[in-house]
């Protein structure tokens, strides 16, 4: 059999997938919309490892912070009191907006397909939009890191902060959001689609916003 | 909005049906089309063509699973478009990766009258194959070969590694190949 004929039959097989029963198509589409579940074996080993890492980090942080805390308690107050809150993504976004690292814009200003990647946020209270400068290669790595860790993020609706909506404009027309589970259904083109948050963006996104603020 | 309410709007020739279809399924359809065509403009056109076909098909059609019904249309429209644009240029047809994987289902010594398998029996056999699979395997197969989902996405969603997903799909293709031979389609 020639490879050409083999490919032709494979094409026919691919075409025939159109005949898949609707209930199986519906089942598969629903599966893509379900929260990500990690295998229990992995979850168990990750839990143990994460506990050890958390314990180690706590120890190191305590050792590093303790002198500063002691110092502040004996009279050198003020420095820590004035340092900005960076504990949440919303707080980091607020800081970035105040420093104009995220600049006010309208949807028409956003370059959806100029080959560069941007972060766009919308303040849900004022409905104002803000866009970042184009991301560097290192900053793009943080976006990828967020995608790679997405399956570890909480996925229940209502868990993500409602203060801002956040999108990544990918430069090829596609728009995604780190507040949504990565799936084909959560990609749109050339517009800032409204959405209900499905997960908390990972710390990589917070790091990205902090980098934008610092630059 | 529930599928049945949107279908009722189609049957009532209410143009809001298309608006509501786009709200509920627009992203899924554009994304499926884009996975075939790799062009946002073409994907947008194919999605609009899909709405027109759905408008013309209802009535008489009353789909229970509107998403699946529309997905079939957009997939076919997009593949036709891809073939039209690429067959002469590339001598093949896409999405190339999925088709290439499916060549594993075709034995080297396959014998088919006119070089083609019998279409309806082929579709029945695929459904027979799917009905015998556990759900976790079936969703991987359908997402890969109908929705054209990338391996990386399937790995992310299933919790398996990409290598695991490739191995699972390879075994599923082998099972399908055995069934196609058993049913004397090849």
Coordinates of C-alpha atoms in Angstrom, one line a residue:
Chain A
X1 CA 0.0 0.0 0.0
X2 CA 1.4 3.4 -0.9
X3 CA 1.8 6.0 1.8
X4 CA -0.5 8.3 -0.2
X5 CA -3.3 5.7 0.0
X6 CA -2.6 5.2 3.7
X7 CA -2.9 9.0 4.3
X8 CA -6.1 9.0 2.2
X9 CA -7.6 6.3 4.4
X10 CA -6.5 8.1 7.6
X11 CA -8.1 11.3 6.3
X12 CA -11.3 9.3 5.7
X13 CA -11.1 8.0 9.3
X14 CA -10.5 11.6 10.6
X15 CA -13.6 12.8 8.6
X16 CA -15.7 9.9 9.9
X17 CA -15.2 11.3 13.5
X18 CA -18.0 13.6 12.4
X19 CA -20.2 10.6 13.0
X20 CA -19.4 10.3 16.7
X21 CA -22.5 10.2 18.7
X22 CA -23.5 13.6 20.1
X23 CA -23.5 12.2 23.7
X24 CA -19.8 11.4 23.4
X25 CA -19.0 14.8 22.0
X26 CA -21.0 16.4 24.8
X27 CA -19.2 14.3 27.4
X28 CA -15.8 15.2 25.9
X29 CA -16.6 19.0 25.8
X30 CA -17.8 18.8 29.4
X31 CA -14.7 17.1 30.5
X32 CA -12.6 20.0 29.1
X33 CA -14.7 22.4 31.2
X34 CA -14.3 20.4 34.5
X35 CA -11.8 21.5 37.1
X36 CA -8.4 19.9 36.8
X37 CA -8.0 16.9 39.0
X38 CA -4.5 15.6 39.8
X39 CA -3.9 11.9 40.4
X40 CA -4.1 11.1 44.1
X41 CA -0.6 9.5 44.1
X42 CA 0.9 12.7 42.8
X43 CA -1.2 14.8 45.1
X44 CA 0.0 12.8 48.1
X45 CA 3.7 13.0 47.2
X46 CA 3.3 16.7 46.3
X47 CA 1.6 17.3 49.6
X48 CA 4.4 15.8 51.6
X49 CA 7.0 17.6 49.5
X50 CA 5.1 20.9 49.7
X51 CA 4.8 20.5 53.5
X52 CA 8.6 20.1 53.8
X53 CA 9.2 23.1 51.5
X54 CA 6.7 25.2 53.5
X55 CA 8.4 24.2 56.8
X56 CA 11.8 25.1 55.4
X57 CA 10.6 28.4 54.0
X58 CA 8.9 29.3 57.3
X59 CA 12.1 28.6 59.2
X60 CA 14.3 30.7 56.8
X61 CA 11.8 33.6 56.7
X62 CA 11.5 33.5 60.5
X63 CA 15.2 33.7 60.9
X64 CA 15.5 36.5 58.3
X65 CA 12.5 38.6 59.6
X66 CA 13.0 38.1 63.4
X67 CA 15.8 40.7 63.8
X68 CA 13.8 43.3 61.8
X69 CA 10.7 42.7 63.9
X70 CA 12.7 43.0 67.1
X71 CA 14.3 46.1 65.8
X72 CA 11.0 47.7 64.9
X73 CA 9.6 46.9 68.3
X74 CA 12.3 48.9 70.0
X75 CA 11.6 52.1 68.2
X76 CA 12.5 52.0 64.6
X77 CA 8.8 52.0 63.4
X78 CA 7.7 53.5 60.2
X79 CA 9.6 51.8 57.4
X80 CA 7.5 48.6 57.5
X81 CA 4.3 50.5 58.1
X82 CA 4.8 52.4 54.8
X83 CA 5.8 49.5 52.6
X84 CA 3.0 48.7 50.2
X85 CA 0.7 45.7 50.6
X86 CA 1.8 43.1 48.0
X87 CA 0.1 40.1 49.6
X88 CA -2.5 39.8 47.0
X89 CA -2.7 40.1 43.2
X90 CA -5.3 42.9 43.6
X91 CA -3.0 44.9 45.8
X92 CA -0.1 44.4 43.3
X93 CA -2.4 45.6 40.5
X94 CA -3.5 48.6 42.5
X95 CA 0.2 49.5 43.0
X96 CA 1.0 49.0 39.3
X97 CA -1.9 51.2 38.3
X98 CA -0.8 54.0 40.8
X99 CA 2.7 53.8 39.3
X100 CA 1.3 53.9 35.8
X101 CA 3.0 50.6 35.0
X102 CA -0.5 49.7 33.9
X103 CA -1.6 52.7 31.9
X104 CA -5.2 53.8 31.4
X105 CA -6.6 52.9 27.9
X106 CA -9.7 52.0 26.0
X107 CA -10.4 48.7 24.3
X108 CA -9.7 50.3 20.9
X109 CA -6.1 51.2 22.1
X110 CA -5.2 47.6 22.8
X111 CA -2.9 46.1 20.1
X112 CA -4.4 42.6 19.9
X113 CA -2.3 41.4 17.0
X114 CA 1.0 43.3 16.9
X115 CA 3.1 40.2 17.7
X116 CA 3.8 41.3 21.3
X117 CA 2.2 40.3 24.5
X118 CA 0.4 42.6 27.0
X119 CA -1.3 42.4 30.3
X120 CA -4.7 44.1 30.4
X121 CA -6.8 44.6 33.6
X122 CA -10.2 46.1 34.2
X123 CA -11.2 47.7 37.5
X124 CA -14.6 46.2 38.0
X125 CA -15.8 49.1 40.2
X126 CA -14.9 51.9 37.8
X127 CA -14.9 49.8 34.6
X128 CA -11.6 51.4 33.6
X129 CA -9.1 49.5 31.5
X130 CA -5.3 49.5 32.0
X131 CA -2.7 48.0 29.8
X132 CA 1.0 47.2 30.4
X133 CA 3.9 47.8 28.1
X134 CA 4.8 44.8 26.0
X135 CA 6.2 41.9 28.0
X136 CA 9.9 40.9 27.8
X137 CA 11.0 37.3 27.2
X138 CA 11.6 36.9 30.9
X139 CA 8.1 38.2 31.7
X140 CA 6.6 35.9 29.1
X141 CA 8.3 33.1 31.0
X142 CA 6.2 34.1 34.1
X143 CA 3.0 33.8 32.0
X144 CA 4.0 30.4 30.9
X145 CA 4.9 29.4 34.4
X146 CA 1.4 30.4 35.5
X147 CA -0.1 28.2 32.8
X148 CA 2.2 25.3 33.8
X149 CA 1.1 25.6 37.4
X150 CA -2.6 26.3 36.6
X151 CA -3.7 22.8 37.5
X152 CA -2.5 23.4 41.1
X153 CA -4.7 26.5 41.6
X154 CA -8.1 26.5 43.3
X155 CA -10.7 26.2 40.7
X156 CA -14.0 26.8 42.6
X157 CA -15.9 29.8 41.3
X158 CA -16.0 32.7 43.6
X159 CA -12.6 32.1 45.0
X160 CA -10.8 34.6 42.7
X161 CA -10.7 38.3 43.6
X162 CA -13.5 40.2 41.9
X163 CA -11.8 43.6 42.2
X164 CA -10.1 43.3 38.8
X165 CA -10.5 41.3 35.6
X166 CA -7.2 40.3 34.0
X167 CA -6.4 39.2 30.5
X168 CA -3.2 38.3 28.6
X169 CA -3.3 39.7 25.0
X170 CA -1.0 37.3 23.1
X171 CA -0.1 39.4 20.1
X172 CA -1.6 36.9 17.6
X173 CA -5.1 38.1 18.2
X174 CA -5.8 35.5 20.9
X175 CA -6.8 36.6 24.4
X176 CA -6.7 34.4 27.5
X177 CA -7.0 35.0 31.2
X178 CA -4.9 33.7 34.1
X179 CA -8.2 33.7 36.1
X180 CA -9.6 31.0 33.7
X181 CA -8.7 27.3 33.4
X182 CA -6.6 26.9 30.3
X183 CA -8.7 25.3 27.7
X184 CA -9.6 25.9 24.0
X185 CA -13.0 27.2 25.1
X186 CA -11.4 29.9 27.2
X187 CA -9.6 31.6 24.4
X188 CA -11.1 34.4 22.4
X189 CA -9.9 36.6 19.7
X190 CA -9.5 40.4 19.3
X191 CA -11.7 41.3 22.3
X192 CA -11.7 41.5 26.1
X193 CA -14.4 38.9 26.8
X194 CA -16.2 39.1 30.1
X195 CA -15.8 36.0 32.3
X196 CA -16.5 34.6 35.8
X197 CA -13.2 33.8 37.5
X198 CA -12.5 30.0 37.6
X199 CA -9.2 30.0 39.4
X200 CA -6.8 32.1 41.3
X201 CA -3.9 33.3 39.1
X202 CA -0.7 31.8 40.5
X203 CA 2.1 33.7 42.2
X204 CA 3.9 33.9 38.8
X205 CA 1.3 36.4 37.7
X206 CA 1.7 38.4 40.9
X207 CA 5.5 38.4 40.3
X208 CA 4.8 39.6 36.8
X209 CA 2.8 42.6 38.0
X210 CA 5.5 43.4 40.6
X211 CA 8.1 43.3 37.8
X212 CA 6.0 45.7 35.7
X213 CA 5.7 48.0 38.7
X214 CA 9.4 48.0 39.4
X215 CA 10.4 48.7 35.8
Chain B
X1 CA -29.5 30.0 28.6
X2 CA -30.5 26.3 28.2
X3 CA -29.9 24.6 24.8
X4 CA -33.6 23.8 24.4
X5 CA -34.5 27.5 24.8
X6 CA -32.0 28.5 22.0
X7 CA -33.3 25.7 19.8
X8 CA -36.9 27.0 20.4
X9 CA -35.7 30.4 19.2
X10 CA -34.3 28.8 16.0
X11 CA -37.6 27.1 15.4
X12 CA -39.4 30.4 16.0
X13 CA -37.1 32.1 13.4
X14 CA -36.0 34.5 16.2
X15 CA -32.7 36.1 15.2
X16 CA -31.7 36.2 18.9
X17 CA -31.0 32.5 18.5
X18 CA -27.8 33.3 16.7
X19 CA -26.8 35.9 19.3
X20 CA -27.4 33.5 22.1
X21 CA -25.6 30.7 20.3
X22 CA -22.6 32.9 19.9
X23 CA -22.7 33.9 23.6
X24 CA -22.8 30.3 24.7
X25 CA -20.8 28.4 22.1
X26 CA -18.9 31.1 20.1
X27 CA -15.6 30.6 21.9
X28 CA -15.8 26.8 21.6
X29 CA -16.6 27.0 17.9
X30 CA -13.9 29.6 17.0
X31 CA -11.4 27.7 18.9
X32 CA -12.3 24.4 17.2
X33 CA -12.1 26.1 13.8
X34 CA -8.8 27.8 14.7
X35 CA -7.3 24.5 15.7
X36 CA -7.9 23.3 12.1
X37 CA -7.2 26.5 10.2
X38 CA -4.6 28.4 12.3
X39 CA -6.2 31.7 11.1
X40 CA -8.4 33.9 13.2
X41 CA -10.1 35.5 10.2
X42 CA -10.9 32.1 8.6
X43 CA -12.1 30.8 12.0
X44 CA -14.4 33.7 12.4
X45 CA -15.9 33.2 8.9
X46 CA -16.3 29.5 9.5
X47 CA -18.1 30.2 12.8
X48 CA -20.5 32.6 11.0
X49 CA -21.0 30.0 8.2
X50 CA -21.9 27.5 11.0
X51 CA -24.6 29.8 12.4
X52 CA -26.0 30.1 8.9
X53 CA -26.1 26.4 8.5
X54 CA -27.6 25.9 11.9
X55 CA -30.3 28.5 11.0
X56 CA -31.1 26.6 7.8
X57 CA -31.1 23.2 9.5
X58 CA -33.6 24.2 12.2
X59 CA -36.3 23.4 11.7
X60 CA -36.3 20.4 10.9
X61 CA -33.4 19.5 13.2
X62 CA -34.0 19.6 16.9
X63 CA -30.6 18.8 18.4
X64 CA -30.5 17.6 22.1
X65 CA -26.9 18.6 22.4
X66 CA -26.6 21.9 20.6
X67 CA -22.9 22.2 21.3
X68 CA -22.2 18.9 19.7
X69 CA -24.5 19.7 16.8
X70 CA -22.7 23.0 16.1
X71 CA -19.2 21.5 16.7
X72 CA -19.9 18.9 13.9
X73 CA -20.9 21.7 11.5
X74 CA -17.9 24.0 12.3
X75 CA -15.5 21.1 12.1
X76 CA -16.7 20.0 8.7
X77 CA -16.8 23.6 7.4
X78 CA -13.3 24.3 8.7
X79 CA -11.9 21.0 7.2
X80 CA -13.5 21.8 3.9
X81 CA -12.0 25.2 4.0
X82 CA -8.6 23.8 4.9
X83 CA -8.7 21.3 2.1
X84 CA -9.7 24.0 -0.4
X85 CA -6.9 26.3 0.6
X86 CA -4.1 23.7 1.2
X87 CA -4.6 20.5 -0.8
X88 CA -2.8 21.8 -3.9
X89 CA -0.1 23.7 -2.0
X90 CA 0.8 21.0 0.5
X91 CA -0.3 17.7 -1.2
X92 CA -1.9 16.7 2.1
X93 CA -4.6 17.8 4.4
X94 CA -4.7 18.8 8.0
X95 CA -4.8 19.0 10.9
X96 CA -1.7 17.1 9.9
X97 CA -0.7 15.8 13.3
X98 CA -4.0 14.1 14.1
X99 CA -4.2 12.6 10.6
X100 CA -0.7 11.4 10.8
X101 CA -1.4 9.7 14.1
X102 CA -4.5 8.0 12.6
X103 CA -2.4 6.4 9.8
X104 CA -1.4 4.0 12.6
X105 CA -4.9 2.6 12.4
X106 CA -4.4 1.7 8.8
X107 CA -2.5 -1.6 8.3
X108 CA 0.2 -1.7 5.6
X109 CA -1.7 -4.5 3.8
X110 CA -5.1 -2.9 4.0
X111 CA -7.5 -3.8 1.2
X112 CA -10.4 -1.6 0.4
X113 CA -12.6 -1.4 -2.6
X114 CA -12.0 1.8 -4.5
X115 CA -9.4 2.7 -1.9
X116 CA -12.0 3.8 0.6
X117 CA -13.8 2.4 3.6
X118 CA -17.6 2.2 3.7
X119 CA -18.6 5.5 5.4
X120 CA -21.6 4.6 7.4
X121 CA -20.1 1.3 8.7
X122 CA -17.0 3.2 9.5
X123 CA -18.9 5.7 11.7
X124 CA -20.9 2.9 13.3
X125 CA -17.6 1.1 14.1
X126 CA -16.1 4.2 15.6
X127 CA -19.1 4.6 17.9
X128 CA -18.9 0.9 18.8
X129 CA -15.3 1.4 19.7
X130 CA -16.1 4.4 21.8
X131 CA -18.9 2.7 23.6
X132 CA -16.5 0.0 24.8
X133 CA -14.0 2.4 26.3
X134 CA -13.9 3.7 29.9
X135 CA -14.9 7.3 30.1
X136 CA -11.4 8.6 30.9
X137 CA -10.0 7.0 27.8
X138 CA -13.0 8.0 25.6
X139 CA -12.7 11.7 26.4
X140 CA -9.1 11.7 25.5
X141 CA -9.7 10.1 22.2
X142 CA -12.7 12.3 21.3
X143 CA -10.9 15.5 22.3
X144 CA -7.9 14.6 20.3
X145 CA -9.5 13.3 17.1
X146 CA -12.7 15.3 17.0
X147 CA -11.9 18.5 18.8
X148 CA -8.3 18.4 17.6
X149 CA -7.1 19.3 21.2
X150 CA -3.3 19.5 21.6
X151 CA -1.6 16.8 23.6
X152 CA -0.3 19.3 26.1
X153 CA -3.8 20.5 26.9
X154 CA -5.0 16.9 27.3
X155 CA -2.1 16.2 29.7
X156 CA -2.8 19.4 31.7
X157 CA -6.5 18.5 32.1
X158 CA -6.1 14.8 32.8
X159 CA -3.2 15.0 35.2
X160 CA -1.1 12.6 33.1
X161 CA 2.2 13.6 31.6
X162 CA 2.3 14.3 27.8
X163 CA 4.2 11.0 27.4
X164 CA 1.4 9.2 29.2
X165 CA -1.2 10.7 27.0
X166 CA 0.7 9.8 23.8
X167 CA 1.1 6.2 25.0
X168 CA -2.6 6.0 25.9
X169 CA -3.6 7.4 22.5
X170 CA -1.2 5.0 20.8
X171 CA -2.9 2.0 22.5
X172 CA -6.3 3.4 21.7
X173 CA -5.4 3.6 18.0
X174 CA -4.1 0.1 18.1
X175 CA -7.5 -1.1 19.6
X176 CA -9.3 0.9 16.9
X177 CA -7.2 -0.7 14.2
X178 CA -7.9 -4.2 15.5
X179 CA -11.7 -3.4 15.5
X180 CA -11.5 -2.0 11.9
X181 CA -9.8 -5.2 10.8
X182 CA -12.3 -7.3 12.7
X183 CA -15.2 -5.5 11.1
X184 CA -13.5 -6.1 7.7
X185 CA -13.4 -2.4 6.9
X186 CA -9.8 -2.8 6.0

